[in-house]
Coordinates of C-alpha atoms in Angstrom, one line a residue:
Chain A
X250 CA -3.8 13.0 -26.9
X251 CA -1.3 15.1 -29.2
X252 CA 2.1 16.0 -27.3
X253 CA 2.0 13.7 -24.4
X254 CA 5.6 13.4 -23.5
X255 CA 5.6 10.0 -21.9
X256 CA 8.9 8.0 -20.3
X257 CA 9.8 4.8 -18.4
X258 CA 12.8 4.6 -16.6
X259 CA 12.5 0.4 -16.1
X260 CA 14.3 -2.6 -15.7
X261 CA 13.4 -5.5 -17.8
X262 CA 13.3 -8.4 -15.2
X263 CA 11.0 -6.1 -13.3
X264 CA 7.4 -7.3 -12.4
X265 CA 6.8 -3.6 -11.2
X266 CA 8.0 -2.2 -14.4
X267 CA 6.1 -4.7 -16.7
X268 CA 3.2 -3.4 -14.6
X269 CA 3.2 0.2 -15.7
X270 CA 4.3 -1.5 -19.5
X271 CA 0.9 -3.4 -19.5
X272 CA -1.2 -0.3 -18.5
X273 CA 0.3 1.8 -21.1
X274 CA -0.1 -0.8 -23.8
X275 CA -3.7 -1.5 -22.7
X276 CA -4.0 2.8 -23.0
X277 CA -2.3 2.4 -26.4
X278 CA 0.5 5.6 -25.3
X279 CA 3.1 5.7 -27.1
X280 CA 6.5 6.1 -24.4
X281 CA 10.2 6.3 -24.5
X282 CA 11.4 2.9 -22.7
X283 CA 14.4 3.4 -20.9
X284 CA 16.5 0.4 -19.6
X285 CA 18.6 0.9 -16.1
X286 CA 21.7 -0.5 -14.6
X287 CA 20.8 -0.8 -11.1
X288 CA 23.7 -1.1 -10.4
X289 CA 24.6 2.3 -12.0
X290 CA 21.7 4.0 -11.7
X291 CA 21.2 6.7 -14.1
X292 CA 21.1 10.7 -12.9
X293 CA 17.9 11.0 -14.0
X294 CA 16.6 8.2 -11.8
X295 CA 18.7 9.9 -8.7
X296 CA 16.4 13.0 -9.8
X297 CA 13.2 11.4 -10.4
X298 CA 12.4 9.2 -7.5
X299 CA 15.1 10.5 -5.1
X300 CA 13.5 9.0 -2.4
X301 CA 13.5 5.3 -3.1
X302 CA 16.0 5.9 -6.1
X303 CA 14.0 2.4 -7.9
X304 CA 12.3 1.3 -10.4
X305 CA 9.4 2.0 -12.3
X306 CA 9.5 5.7 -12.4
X307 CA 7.1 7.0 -14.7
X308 CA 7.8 10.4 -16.1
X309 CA 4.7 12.1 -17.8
X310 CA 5.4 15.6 -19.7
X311 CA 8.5 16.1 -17.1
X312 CA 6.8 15.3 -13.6
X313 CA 7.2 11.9 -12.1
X314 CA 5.0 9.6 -11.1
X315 CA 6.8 6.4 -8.4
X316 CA 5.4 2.9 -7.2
X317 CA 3.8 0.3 -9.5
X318 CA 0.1 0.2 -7.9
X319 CA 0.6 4.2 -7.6
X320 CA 1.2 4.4 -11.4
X321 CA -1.1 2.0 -12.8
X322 CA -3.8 4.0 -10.7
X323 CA -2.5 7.2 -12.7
X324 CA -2.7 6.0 -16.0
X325 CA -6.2 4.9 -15.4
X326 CA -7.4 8.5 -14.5
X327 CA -5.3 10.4 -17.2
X328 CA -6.4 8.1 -19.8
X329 CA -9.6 7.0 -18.5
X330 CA -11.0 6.3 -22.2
X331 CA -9.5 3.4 -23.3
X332 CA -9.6 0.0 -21.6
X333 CA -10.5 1.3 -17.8
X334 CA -8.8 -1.1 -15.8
X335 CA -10.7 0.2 -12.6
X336 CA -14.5 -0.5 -12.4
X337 CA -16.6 2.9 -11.5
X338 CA -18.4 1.7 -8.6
X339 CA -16.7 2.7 -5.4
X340 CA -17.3 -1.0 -3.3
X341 CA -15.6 -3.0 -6.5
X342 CA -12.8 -0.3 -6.8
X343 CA -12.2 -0.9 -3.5
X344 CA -12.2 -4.7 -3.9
X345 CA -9.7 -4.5 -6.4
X346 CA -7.6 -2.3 -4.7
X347 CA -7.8 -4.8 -1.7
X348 CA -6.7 -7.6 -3.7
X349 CA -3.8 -5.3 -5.4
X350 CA -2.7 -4.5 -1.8
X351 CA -2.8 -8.6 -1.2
X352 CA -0.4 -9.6 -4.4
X353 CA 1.9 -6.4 -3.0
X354 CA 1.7 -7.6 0.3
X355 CA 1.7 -12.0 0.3
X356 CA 3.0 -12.9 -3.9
X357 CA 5.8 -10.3 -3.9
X358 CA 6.5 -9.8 -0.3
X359 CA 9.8 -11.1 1.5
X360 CA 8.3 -14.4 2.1
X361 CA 7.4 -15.8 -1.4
X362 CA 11.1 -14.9 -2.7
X363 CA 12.5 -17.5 -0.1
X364 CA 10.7 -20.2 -2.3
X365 CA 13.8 -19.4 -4.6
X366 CA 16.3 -18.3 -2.1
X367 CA 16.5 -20.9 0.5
X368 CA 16.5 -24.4 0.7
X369 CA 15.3 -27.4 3.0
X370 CA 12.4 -26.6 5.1
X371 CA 12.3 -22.7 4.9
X372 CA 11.9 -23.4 1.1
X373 CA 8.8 -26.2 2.0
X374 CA 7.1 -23.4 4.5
X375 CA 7.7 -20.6 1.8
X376 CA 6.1 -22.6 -1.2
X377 CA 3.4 -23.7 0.7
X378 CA 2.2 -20.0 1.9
X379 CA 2.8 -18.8 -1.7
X380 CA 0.8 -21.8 -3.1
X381 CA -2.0 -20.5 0.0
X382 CA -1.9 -17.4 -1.8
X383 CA -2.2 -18.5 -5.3
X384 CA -5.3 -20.6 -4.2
X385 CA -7.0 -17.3 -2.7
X386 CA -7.1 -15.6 -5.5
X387 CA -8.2 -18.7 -8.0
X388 CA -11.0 -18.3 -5.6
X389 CA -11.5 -14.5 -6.1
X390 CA -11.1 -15.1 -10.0
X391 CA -13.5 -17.6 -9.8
X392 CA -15.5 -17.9 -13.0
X393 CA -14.4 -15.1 -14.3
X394 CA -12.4 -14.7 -17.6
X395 CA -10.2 -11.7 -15.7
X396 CA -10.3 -10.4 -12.1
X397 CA -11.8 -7.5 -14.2
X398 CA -14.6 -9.2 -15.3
X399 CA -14.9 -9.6 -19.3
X400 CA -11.8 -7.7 -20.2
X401 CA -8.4 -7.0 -18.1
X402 CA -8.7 -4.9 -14.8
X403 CA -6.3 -3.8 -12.0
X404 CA -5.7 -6.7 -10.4
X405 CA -4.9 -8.5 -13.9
X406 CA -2.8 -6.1 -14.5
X407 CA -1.1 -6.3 -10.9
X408 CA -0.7 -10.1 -10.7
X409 CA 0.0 -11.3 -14.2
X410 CA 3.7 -9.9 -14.4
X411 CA 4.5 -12.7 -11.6
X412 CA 3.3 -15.2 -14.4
X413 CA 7.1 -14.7 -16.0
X414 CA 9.1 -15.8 -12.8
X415 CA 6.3 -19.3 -12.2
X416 CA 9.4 -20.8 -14.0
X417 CA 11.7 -20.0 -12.4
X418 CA 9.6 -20.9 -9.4
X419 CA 8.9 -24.0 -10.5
X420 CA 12.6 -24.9 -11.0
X421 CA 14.1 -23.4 -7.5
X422 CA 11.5 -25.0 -6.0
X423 CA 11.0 -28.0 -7.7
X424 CA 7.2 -27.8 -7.4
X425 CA 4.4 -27.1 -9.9
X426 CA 2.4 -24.4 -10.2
X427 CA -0.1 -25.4 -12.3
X428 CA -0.6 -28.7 -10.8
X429 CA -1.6 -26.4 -8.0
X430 CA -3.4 -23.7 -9.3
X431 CA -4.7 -24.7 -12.5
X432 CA -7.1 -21.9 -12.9
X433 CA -4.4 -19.2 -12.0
X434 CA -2.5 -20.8 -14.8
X435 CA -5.0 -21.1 -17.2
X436 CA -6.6 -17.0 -16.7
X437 CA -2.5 -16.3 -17.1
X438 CA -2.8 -18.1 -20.4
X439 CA -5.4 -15.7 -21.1
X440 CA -4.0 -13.0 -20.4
X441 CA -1.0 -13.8 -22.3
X442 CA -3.3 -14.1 -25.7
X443 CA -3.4 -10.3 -25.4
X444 CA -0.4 -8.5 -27.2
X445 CA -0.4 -6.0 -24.3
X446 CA 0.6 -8.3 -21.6
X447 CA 2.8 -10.9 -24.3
X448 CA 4.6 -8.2 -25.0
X449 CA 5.6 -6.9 -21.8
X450 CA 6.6 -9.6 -20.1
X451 CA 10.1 -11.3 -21.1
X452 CA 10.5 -14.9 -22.1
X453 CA 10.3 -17.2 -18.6
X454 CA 13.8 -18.6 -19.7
X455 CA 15.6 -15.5 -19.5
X456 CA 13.8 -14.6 -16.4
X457 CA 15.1 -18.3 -15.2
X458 CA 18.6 -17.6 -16.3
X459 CA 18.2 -13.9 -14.3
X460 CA 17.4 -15.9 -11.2
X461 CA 20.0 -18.4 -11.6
X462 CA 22.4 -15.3 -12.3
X463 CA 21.2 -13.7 -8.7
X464 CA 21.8 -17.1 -7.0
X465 CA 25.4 -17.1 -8.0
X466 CA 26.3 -12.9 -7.6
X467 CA 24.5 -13.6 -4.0
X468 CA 26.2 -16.6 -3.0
X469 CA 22.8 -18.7 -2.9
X470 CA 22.8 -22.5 -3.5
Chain B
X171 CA -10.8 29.2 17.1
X172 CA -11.8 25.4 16.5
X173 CA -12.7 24.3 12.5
X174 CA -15.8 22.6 12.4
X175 CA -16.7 20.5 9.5
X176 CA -19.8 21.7 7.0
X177 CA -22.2 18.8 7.2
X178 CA -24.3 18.5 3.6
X179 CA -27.9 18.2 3.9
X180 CA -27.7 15.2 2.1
X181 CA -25.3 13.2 4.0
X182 CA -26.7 9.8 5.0
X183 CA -29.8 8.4 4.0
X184 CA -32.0 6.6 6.5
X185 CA -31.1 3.0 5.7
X186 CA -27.5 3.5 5.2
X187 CA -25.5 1.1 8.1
X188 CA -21.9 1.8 9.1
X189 CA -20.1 -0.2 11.4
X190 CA -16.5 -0.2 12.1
X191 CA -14.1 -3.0 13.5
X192 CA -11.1 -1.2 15.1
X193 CA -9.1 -1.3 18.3
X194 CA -8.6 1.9 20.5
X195 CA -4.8 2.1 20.4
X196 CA -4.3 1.0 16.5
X197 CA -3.4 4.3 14.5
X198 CA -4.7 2.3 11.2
X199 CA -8.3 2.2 13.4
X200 CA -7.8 5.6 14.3
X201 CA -7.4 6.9 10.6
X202 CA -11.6 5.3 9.4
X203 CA -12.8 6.9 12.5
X204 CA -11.3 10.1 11.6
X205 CA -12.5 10.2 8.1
X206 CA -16.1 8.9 8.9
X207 CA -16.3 11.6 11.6
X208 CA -15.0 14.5 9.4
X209 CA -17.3 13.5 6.8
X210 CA -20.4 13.6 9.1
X211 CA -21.2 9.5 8.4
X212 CA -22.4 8.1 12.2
X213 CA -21.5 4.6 12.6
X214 CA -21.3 1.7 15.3
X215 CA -18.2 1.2 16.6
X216 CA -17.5 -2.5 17.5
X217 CA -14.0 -2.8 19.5
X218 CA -12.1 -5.8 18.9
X219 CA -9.9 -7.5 21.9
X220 CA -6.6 -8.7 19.1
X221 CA -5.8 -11.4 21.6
X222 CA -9.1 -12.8 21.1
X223 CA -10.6 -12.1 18.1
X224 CA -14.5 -11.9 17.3
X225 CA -16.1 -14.2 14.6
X226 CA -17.7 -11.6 13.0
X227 CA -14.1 -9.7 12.1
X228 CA -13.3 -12.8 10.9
X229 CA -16.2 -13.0 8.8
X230 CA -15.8 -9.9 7.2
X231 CA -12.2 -10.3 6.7
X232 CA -11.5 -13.7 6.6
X233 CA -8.3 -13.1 4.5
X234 CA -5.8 -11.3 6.7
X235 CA -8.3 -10.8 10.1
X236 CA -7.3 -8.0 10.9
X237 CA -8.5 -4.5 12.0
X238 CA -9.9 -1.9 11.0
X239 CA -12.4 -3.4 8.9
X240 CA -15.5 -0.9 7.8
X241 CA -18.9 -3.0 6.7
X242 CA -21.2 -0.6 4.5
X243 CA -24.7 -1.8 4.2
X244 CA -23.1 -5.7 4.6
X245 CA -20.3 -5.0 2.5
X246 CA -16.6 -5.6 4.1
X247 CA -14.0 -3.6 3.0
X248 CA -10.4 -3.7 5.2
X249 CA -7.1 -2.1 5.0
X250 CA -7.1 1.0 5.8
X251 CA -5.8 2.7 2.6
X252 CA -8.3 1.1 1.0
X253 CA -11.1 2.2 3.5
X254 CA -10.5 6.2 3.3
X255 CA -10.6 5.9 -0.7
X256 CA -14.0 4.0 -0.7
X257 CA -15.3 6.6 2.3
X258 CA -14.1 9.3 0.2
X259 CA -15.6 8.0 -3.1
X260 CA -19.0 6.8 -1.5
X261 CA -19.9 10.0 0.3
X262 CA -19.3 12.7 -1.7
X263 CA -19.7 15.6 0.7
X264 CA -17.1 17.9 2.3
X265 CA -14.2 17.9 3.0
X266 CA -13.2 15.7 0.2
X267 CA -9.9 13.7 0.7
X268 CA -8.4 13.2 -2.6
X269 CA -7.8 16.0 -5.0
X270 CA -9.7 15.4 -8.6
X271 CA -6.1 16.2 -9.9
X272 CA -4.7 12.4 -11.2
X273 CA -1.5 13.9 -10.4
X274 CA -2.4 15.3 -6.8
X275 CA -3.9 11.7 -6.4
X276 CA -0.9 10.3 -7.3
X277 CA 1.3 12.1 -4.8
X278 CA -1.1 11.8 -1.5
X279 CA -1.0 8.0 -2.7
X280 CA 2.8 8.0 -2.5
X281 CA 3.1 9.5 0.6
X282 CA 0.2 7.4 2.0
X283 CA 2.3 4.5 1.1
X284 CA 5.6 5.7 2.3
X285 CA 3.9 6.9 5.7
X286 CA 2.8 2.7 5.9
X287 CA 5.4 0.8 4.6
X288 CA 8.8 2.8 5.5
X289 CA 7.9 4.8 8.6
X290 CA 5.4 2.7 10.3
X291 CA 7.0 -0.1 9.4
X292 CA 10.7 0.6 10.7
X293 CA 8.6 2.2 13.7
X294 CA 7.4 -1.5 14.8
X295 CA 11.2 -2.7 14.1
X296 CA 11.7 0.3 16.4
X297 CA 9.5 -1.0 19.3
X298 CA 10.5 -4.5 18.9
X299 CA 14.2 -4.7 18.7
X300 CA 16.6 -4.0 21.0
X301 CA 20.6 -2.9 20.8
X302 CA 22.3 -2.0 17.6
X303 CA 19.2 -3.3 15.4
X304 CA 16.8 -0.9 17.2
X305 CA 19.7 1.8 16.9
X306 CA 20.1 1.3 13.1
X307 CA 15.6 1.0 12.9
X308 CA 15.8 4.6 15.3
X309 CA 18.1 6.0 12.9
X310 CA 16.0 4.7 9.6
X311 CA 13.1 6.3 11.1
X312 CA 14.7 9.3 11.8
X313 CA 15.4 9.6 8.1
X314 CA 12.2 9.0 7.0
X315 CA 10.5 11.4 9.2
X316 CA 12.8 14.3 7.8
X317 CA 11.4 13.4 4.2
X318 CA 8.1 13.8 5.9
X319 CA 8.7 16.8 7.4
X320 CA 10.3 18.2 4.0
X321 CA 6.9 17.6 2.2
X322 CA 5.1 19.7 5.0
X323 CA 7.2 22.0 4.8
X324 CA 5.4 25.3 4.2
X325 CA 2.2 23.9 4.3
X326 CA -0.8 23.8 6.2
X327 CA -2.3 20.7 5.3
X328 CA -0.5 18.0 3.5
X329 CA -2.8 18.0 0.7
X330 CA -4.4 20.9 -0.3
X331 CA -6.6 24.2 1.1
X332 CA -7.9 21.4 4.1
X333 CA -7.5 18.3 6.0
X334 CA -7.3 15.2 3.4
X335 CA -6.2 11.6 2.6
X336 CA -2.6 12.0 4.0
X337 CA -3.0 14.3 6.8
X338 CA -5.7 11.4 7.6
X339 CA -2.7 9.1 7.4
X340 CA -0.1 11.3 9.1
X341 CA -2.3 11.0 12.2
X342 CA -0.4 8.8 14.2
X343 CA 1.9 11.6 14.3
X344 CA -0.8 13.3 16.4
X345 CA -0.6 11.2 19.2
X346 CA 0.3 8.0 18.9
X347 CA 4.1 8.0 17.9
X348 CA 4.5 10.4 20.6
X349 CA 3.1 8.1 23.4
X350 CA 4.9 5.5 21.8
X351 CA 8.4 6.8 22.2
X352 CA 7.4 8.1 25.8
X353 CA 7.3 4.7 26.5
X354 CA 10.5 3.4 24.8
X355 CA 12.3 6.0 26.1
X356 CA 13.5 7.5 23.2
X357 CA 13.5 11.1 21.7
X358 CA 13.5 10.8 17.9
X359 CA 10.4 13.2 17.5
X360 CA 10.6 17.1 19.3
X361 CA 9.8 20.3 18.2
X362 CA 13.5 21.2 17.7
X363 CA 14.0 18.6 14.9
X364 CA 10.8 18.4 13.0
X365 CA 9.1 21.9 13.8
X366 CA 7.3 21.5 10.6
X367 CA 5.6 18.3 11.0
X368 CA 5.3 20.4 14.6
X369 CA 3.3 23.2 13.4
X370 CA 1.2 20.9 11.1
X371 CA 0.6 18.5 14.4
X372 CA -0.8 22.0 16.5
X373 CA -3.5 23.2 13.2
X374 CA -4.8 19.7 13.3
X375 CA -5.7 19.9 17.3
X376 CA -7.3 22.8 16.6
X377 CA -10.1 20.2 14.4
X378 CA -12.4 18.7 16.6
X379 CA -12.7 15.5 15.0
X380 CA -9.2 14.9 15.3
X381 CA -9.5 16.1 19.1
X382 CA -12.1 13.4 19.0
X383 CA -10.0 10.6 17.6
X384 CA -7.5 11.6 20.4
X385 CA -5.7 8.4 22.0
X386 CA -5.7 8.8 25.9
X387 CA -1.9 9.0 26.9
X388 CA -2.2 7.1 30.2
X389 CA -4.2 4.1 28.9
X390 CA -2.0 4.2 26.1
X391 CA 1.0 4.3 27.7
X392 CA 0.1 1.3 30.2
X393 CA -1.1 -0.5 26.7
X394 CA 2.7 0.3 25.2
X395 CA 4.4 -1.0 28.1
X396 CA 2.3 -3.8 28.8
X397 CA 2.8 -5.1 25.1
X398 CA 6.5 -4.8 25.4
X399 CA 6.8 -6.5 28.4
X400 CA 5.3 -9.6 26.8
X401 CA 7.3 -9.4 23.5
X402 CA 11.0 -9.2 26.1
X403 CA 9.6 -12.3 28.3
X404 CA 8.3 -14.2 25.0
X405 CA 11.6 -13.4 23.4
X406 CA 13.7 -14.8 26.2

């Protein structure tokens, strides 16, 4: 589509944002990328999404558009062309929805951030629920190359920006994931083959050395 | 002058098989029976005791086993969000919940969410704490009603020209949060300080299917108290 006035007001370490980066890539829109201080947040920000003031806020020819699952659901029905990433059928849309809901609620909820946050046996009870959680959906990947079936769907798109903090995880933790959840790991390696989602997600170093930098501004061991 | 809904001629077909798992006093339950009934879609209603949980909710959903659960034809779909878009999407008849606008969609999806995660959320916090942490949850609460009531505001519905998806939401507004803060003992929620969430609540009364999702105050009130009674003695 010709003048499509499309912006991101994001934060790079941000699985939400790299959400909404993967959907556009996979839509092939071109968009302004704009990087925020969250701890300064920009005007336009304040003005956008003055209700959560956070990040992603997606700005399409002027009006906004706030939340990750909210967004990704938008760019699928503006630009329902290219790469749908939700299937027509109303029972498997609503699967897919149900298992977006479940990586909002269980992988990026309160309790998976204490496998990196605490220590001792809080840490031990976190990672095991967030290993619980990884194993349920191996199972509803199951043989399939994507939650989406042959190509990448919602819930790919949902879950695979996690894929960037495993490392950091993994180090905090002192666990593997892949030893774990070697299927989740290996559809994540998949996903990554497609420039869409490489490119959208930062290196799993700097997302590490972002973690480690949180520890230490928070006062966490 | 009560709205009744227009029922298509081709609503159902004769093999179609609706049940719902849901609990009487559980605004989430409240919401599938709402949109099933303005729709025109008759379905068995299976109540669920929480403390004591069926094997057949369970079984249909095994991963959080919870209420409401809706079970199309043998097909198990929970969370209530996610229920009201595949009700909507399914049957296709009036009134229709979601707008066909991506950009209407988009905003009844926010304010869906925001109506579950901030206000009914800080609203249990509200119930369940006591002393400065409920005062800070009542004033939260109090916050995120007003940005409710500012996206009423000069509205009849919510949504658009009729009921839809977040009016459907907003329904614990209807009568649950008021029985609920009848029995805390608390007055966040009046005419005086919301009257636009107000005038909203007294045009959906006047729909009978809401009037029919109605939660009865005394029953619901005993529920309320009885609950928190067991949370203070379990939290000594």
């Amino acid at each position: 589509m010709a003048d499509e006035d499309v912006v991101l007001l994001d934060f790079w370490p941000s699985p939400f944002g790299m959400r909404v980066r993967i959907a556009l890539a996979e839509k092939e829109i071109k968009y302004e990328y704009k990087e925020e201080d969250l701890r300064n947040k920009s005007d336009l920000l304040l003005k956008m999404n003055p209700i959560h003031k956070k990040i992603p806020v997606l700005i399409h020819n002027g009006k906004p558009v706030c939340e990750s699952l909210v967004q990704v659901q938008y760019i699928d029905e503006i630009w329902p062309h290219k790469s749908p990433l939700l299937p027509t059928d109303p029972y498997q849309r609503a699967i897919a929805r149900f298992w977006g809901d479940f990586v909002d609620k269980k992988i990026y909820g309160l309790e998976s951030g204490k496998v990196w946050t605490t220590k001792g046996e809080e840490q031990e009870a976190a990672k095991k629920e967030f290993i619980e959680c990884l194993k349920l959906l191996e199972g509803e990947l199951g043989n399939k190359a994507y939650f989406g079936g042959e190509n990448l769907g919602y819930v790919d798109v949902v879950l695979v920006p996690f894929y960037s903090w495993f490392y950091a995880y993994e180090k905090c933790g002192n666990f593997s994931i892949e030893t774990e959840c070697p299927k989740l790991i290996a559809w994540a390696k998949r996903c990554m083959e497609k420039d869409s989602v490489s490119k959208s997600l930062p290196d799993q170093d700097k997302i590490y050395d972002y973690v480690l930098h949180l520890k230490k501004v928070f006062g966490i061991e | 002058m009560k709205w009744r809904t227009i029922l298509s001629s081709k609503t159902m077909g004769d093999d179609e098989e609706v049940k719902v798992f849901g609990m009487w006093a559980s605004p989430y339950s409240r919401r599938v029976e709402l949109a099933l009934k303005l729709k025109g879609i008759p379905y068995e209603y299976i109540e669920e005791d929480l403390s004591n949980k069926s094997a057949l909710l369970i079984q249909h959903n095994p991963v959080h086993q919870k209420i409401p659960v809706l079970v199309h034809n043998g097909k198990s779909i929970p969370e209530s969000l996610v229920i009201l878009e595949y009700i909507d999407e399914t049957w296709r008849n009036n009134p229709i919940l979601l707008s066909q606008d991506p950009y209407d969609r988009a905003m009844a999806r926010f304010w869906a969410k925001f109506i579950d995660e901030k206000i009914l959320s800080t609203t249990r916090k509200v119930s369940f704490t006591t002393g400065k942490e409920q005062e800070h949850a009542i004033e939260e609460v109090t916050e995120q009603l007003k940005l409710l009531e500012n996206e009423v505001k000069g509205k009849a519905y919510f949504g658009g020209e009729g009921i839809g998806y977040v009016d459907i939401v907003a329904n614990f507004l209807v009568f649950w949060f008021g029985n609920l803060q009848e029995a805390l003992g608390i007055n966040i929620f009046s005419q005086h300080k919301f009257p636009f969430i107000f005038e909203w609540i007294q045009k959906q009364l006047k729909i009978d299917m809401v009037d029919e999702c109605r939660i009865p105050k005394d029953k619901h009130l005993t529920y309320i108290q009885t609950r928190l009674a067991a949370f203070k003695s379990a939290s000594k």
